[in-house]
Amino acid sequence: MEILGASLRICVSDLDAAIPFYERLAGGRAERFERGGVQVAAVGSFLLMSGPEAELELLRKVTATIAVKDVDEAHRLLTDLGAHVVAGPVATPAGRNLLAVHPDGTVFEYVDHHG
């Protein structure tokens, strides 16, 4: 499985107020989208998320988002290594993702990007 990078997940109360700071910090423009009632802005290595507290509570349990070349390959390897895939692979606006609980209990999102 080829890991292409990782994104830090940050829950913020005001996405519009947070974006300019992270754009200047990362030196790039935010890509915004919505998923499941949560507003998301991807800025460099940061994923800023804002929305209903019930949704954010779940999102805070995910340690990081790991970009991989192929989510299906990640699914096979994670399963072989004893991780528990709790959701996915499912389609997203940019590719596919899955959520996995590693044997040590940490939760990660794995994503691939196509397009």
mmCIF file of C-alpha atoms in Angstrom:
data_model
loop_
_atom_site.group_PDB
_atom_site.id
_atom_site.type_symbol
_atom_site.label_atom_id
_atom_site.label_comp_id
_atom_site.label_asym_id
_atom_site.label_seq_id
_atom_site.Cartn_x
_atom_site.Cartn_y
_atom_site.Cartn_z
ATOM 1 C CA MET A 1 0.000 0.000 0.000
ATOM 2 C CA GLU A 2 1.447 3.344 -1.023
ATOM 3 C CA ILE A 3 0.810 6.155 1.485
ATOM 4 C CA LEU A 4 0.830 9.492 -0.310
ATOM 5 C CA GLY A 5 0.418 11.782 2.707
ATOM 6 C CA ALA A 6 -1.632 12.602 5.766
ATOM 7 C CA SER A 7 -4.012 15.373 6.733
ATOM 8 C CA LEU A 8 -4.531 16.763 10.201
ATOM 9 C CA ARG A 9 -8.207 16.971 11.146
ATOM 10 C CA ILE A 10 -9.224 20.146 12.994
ATOM 11 C CA CYS A 11 -12.752 20.888 14.213
ATOM 12 C CA VAL A 12 -13.485 24.621 14.304
ATOM 13 C CA SER A 13 -16.531 26.571 15.424
ATOM 14 C CA ASP A 14 -16.300 29.137 12.590
ATOM 15 C CA LEU A 15 -14.959 27.779 9.314
ATOM 16 C CA ASP A 16 -15.029 31.146 7.527
ATOM 17 C CA ALA A 17 -12.936 32.726 10.283
ATOM 18 C CA ALA A 18 -10.433 29.841 10.384
ATOM 19 C CA ILE A 19 -9.765 29.544 6.643
ATOM 20 C CA PRO A 20 -7.655 32.723 6.137
ATOM 21 C CA PHE A 21 -5.225 31.695 8.901
ATOM 22 C CA TYR A 22 -4.698 28.210 7.446
ATOM 23 C CA GLU A 23 -4.455 29.520 3.867
ATOM 24 C CA ARG A 24 -1.618 31.838 4.907
ATOM 25 C CA LEU A 25 0.001 29.152 7.062
ATOM 26 C CA ALA A 26 -0.118 26.493 4.326
ATOM 27 C CA GLY A 27 0.466 28.906 1.442
ATOM 28 C CA GLY A 28 -2.536 27.755 -0.572
ATOM 29 C CA ARG A 29 -6.234 28.187 -1.199
ATOM 30 C CA ALA A 30 -8.923 26.220 0.618
ATOM 31 C CA GLU A 31 -10.983 23.676 -1.277
ATOM 32 C CA ARG A 32 -14.431 23.626 0.307
ATOM 33 C CA PHE A 33 -17.090 20.936 0.270
ATOM 34 C CA GLU A 34 -19.862 19.549 2.432
ATOM 35 C CA ARG A 35 -20.254 16.003 3.650
ATOM 36 C CA GLY A 36 -23.066 14.759 5.873
ATOM 37 C CA GLY A 37 -24.003 18.223 7.132
ATOM 38 C CA VAL A 38 -20.389 19.123 7.952
ATOM 39 C CA GLN A 39 -18.641 21.951 6.126
ATOM 40 C CA VAL A 40 -15.059 21.020 5.220
ATOM 41 C CA ALA A 41 -12.137 23.061 3.944
ATOM 42 C CA ALA A 42 -8.983 21.297 2.755
ATOM 43 C CA VAL A 43 -5.973 23.599 3.027
ATOM 44 C CA GLY A 44 -2.588 22.021 2.453
ATOM 45 C CA SER A 45 -2.229 19.275 5.055
ATOM 46 C CA PHE A 46 -5.153 20.545 7.132
ATOM 47 C CA LEU A 47 -8.794 19.428 7.012
ATOM 48 C CA LEU A 48 -10.903 22.038 8.778
ATOM 49 C CA MET A 49 -14.379 20.865 9.765
ATOM 50 C CA SER A 50 -17.361 22.718 11.163
ATOM 51 C CA GLY A 51 -20.929 21.624 11.770
ATOM 52 C CA PRO A 52 -23.374 20.135 14.253
ATOM 53 C CA GLU A 53 -21.713 19.073 17.514
ATOM 54 C CA ALA A 54 -23.067 15.516 17.234
ATOM 55 C CA GLU A 55 -21.277 15.110 13.893
ATOM 56 C CA LEU A 56 -18.072 16.755 15.119
ATOM 57 C CA GLU A 57 -18.010 14.469 18.153
ATOM 58 C CA LEU A 58 -17.753 11.497 15.802
ATOM 59 C CA LEU A 59 -15.172 13.189 13.583
ATOM 60 C CA ARG A 60 -12.920 13.957 16.569
ATOM 61 C CA LYS A 61 -12.461 10.210 17.107
ATOM 62 C CA VAL A 62 -10.573 9.921 13.805
ATOM 63 C CA THR A 63 -6.870 10.526 14.433
ATOM 64 C CA ALA A 64 -5.934 11.556 10.884
ATOM 65 C CA THR A 65 -6.783 11.148 7.229
ATOM 66 C CA ILE A 66 -4.271 9.079 5.260
ATOM 67 C CA ALA A 67 -4.085 9.556 1.484
ATOM 68 C CA VAL A 68 -3.338 6.304 -0.337
ATOM 69 C CA LYS A 69 -3.002 5.345 -3.973
ATOM 70 C CA ASP A 70 -5.835 2.787 -3.801
ATOM 71 C CA VAL A 71 -8.427 2.368 -1.025
ATOM 72 C CA ASP A 72 -9.164 -1.219 -2.099
ATOM 73 C CA GLU A 73 -5.511 -2.125 -1.615
ATOM 74 C CA ALA A 74 -5.538 -0.365 1.782
ATOM 75 C CA HIS A 75 -8.666 -2.328 2.733
ATOM 76 C CA ARG A 76 -6.964 -5.645 1.935
ATOM 77 C CA LEU A 77 -3.772 -4.794 3.809
ATOM 78 C CA LEU A 78 -5.534 -3.343 6.839
ATOM 79 C CA THR A 79 -7.742 -6.430 7.117
ATOM 80 C CA ASP A 80 -4.732 -8.740 6.734
ATOM 81 C CA LEU A 81 -2.957 -6.832 9.518
ATOM 82 C CA GLY A 82 -5.885 -7.186 11.927
ATOM 83 C CA ALA A 83 -7.489 -3.771 11.583
ATOM 84 C CA HIS A 84 -11.289 -3.567 11.647
ATOM 85 C CA VAL A 85 -12.822 -1.646 8.735
ATOM 86 C CA VAL A 86 -15.929 -0.002 10.196
ATOM 87 C CA ALA A 87 -17.097 1.912 7.102
ATOM 88 C CA GLY A 88 -16.369 1.758 3.408
ATOM 89 C CA PRO A 89 -14.920 1.773 0.957
ATOM 90 C CA VAL A 90 -17.481 4.327 -0.211
ATOM 91 C CA ALA A 91 -17.492 6.972 -2.926
ATOM 92 C CA THR A 92 -16.711 10.591 -2.026
ATOM 93 C CA PRO A 93 -16.754 13.709 -4.225
ATOM 94 C CA ALA A 94 -13.025 13.223 -4.950
ATOM 95 C CA GLY A 95 -12.541 9.450 -4.815
ATOM 96 C CA ARG A 96 -13.242 6.826 -2.144
ATOM 97 C CA ASN A 97 -12.673 6.432 1.576
ATOM 98 C CA LEU A 98 -12.884 3.981 4.433
ATOM 99 C CA LEU A 99 -12.652 4.159 8.214
ATOM 100 C CA ALA A 100 -10.536 1.604 10.034
ATOM 101 C CA VAL A 101 -9.796 0.880 13.673
ATOM 102 C CA HIS A 102 -6.203 -0.262 14.063
ATOM 103 C CA PRO A 103 -5.441 -3.110 16.483
ATOM 104 C CA ASP A 104 -4.266 -0.523 19.068
ATOM 105 C CA GLY A 105 -7.686 1.181 18.967
ATOM 106 C CA THR A 106 -6.793 4.288 16.955
ATOM 107 C CA VAL A 107 -9.174 5.262 14.163
ATOM 108 C CA PHE A 108 -7.964 6.482 10.773
ATOM 109 C CA GLU A 109 -9.680 7.522 7.568
ATOM 110 C CA TYR A 110 -8.031 6.271 4.362
ATOM 111 C CA VAL A 111 -8.788 8.116 1.103
ATOM 112 C CA ASP A 112 -7.838 7.858 -2.536
ATOM 113 C CA HIS A 113 -8.347 10.605 -5.091
ATOM 114 C CA HIS A 114 -9.414 10.026 -8.652
ATOM 115 C CA GLY A 115 -10.236 12.536 -11.257
#
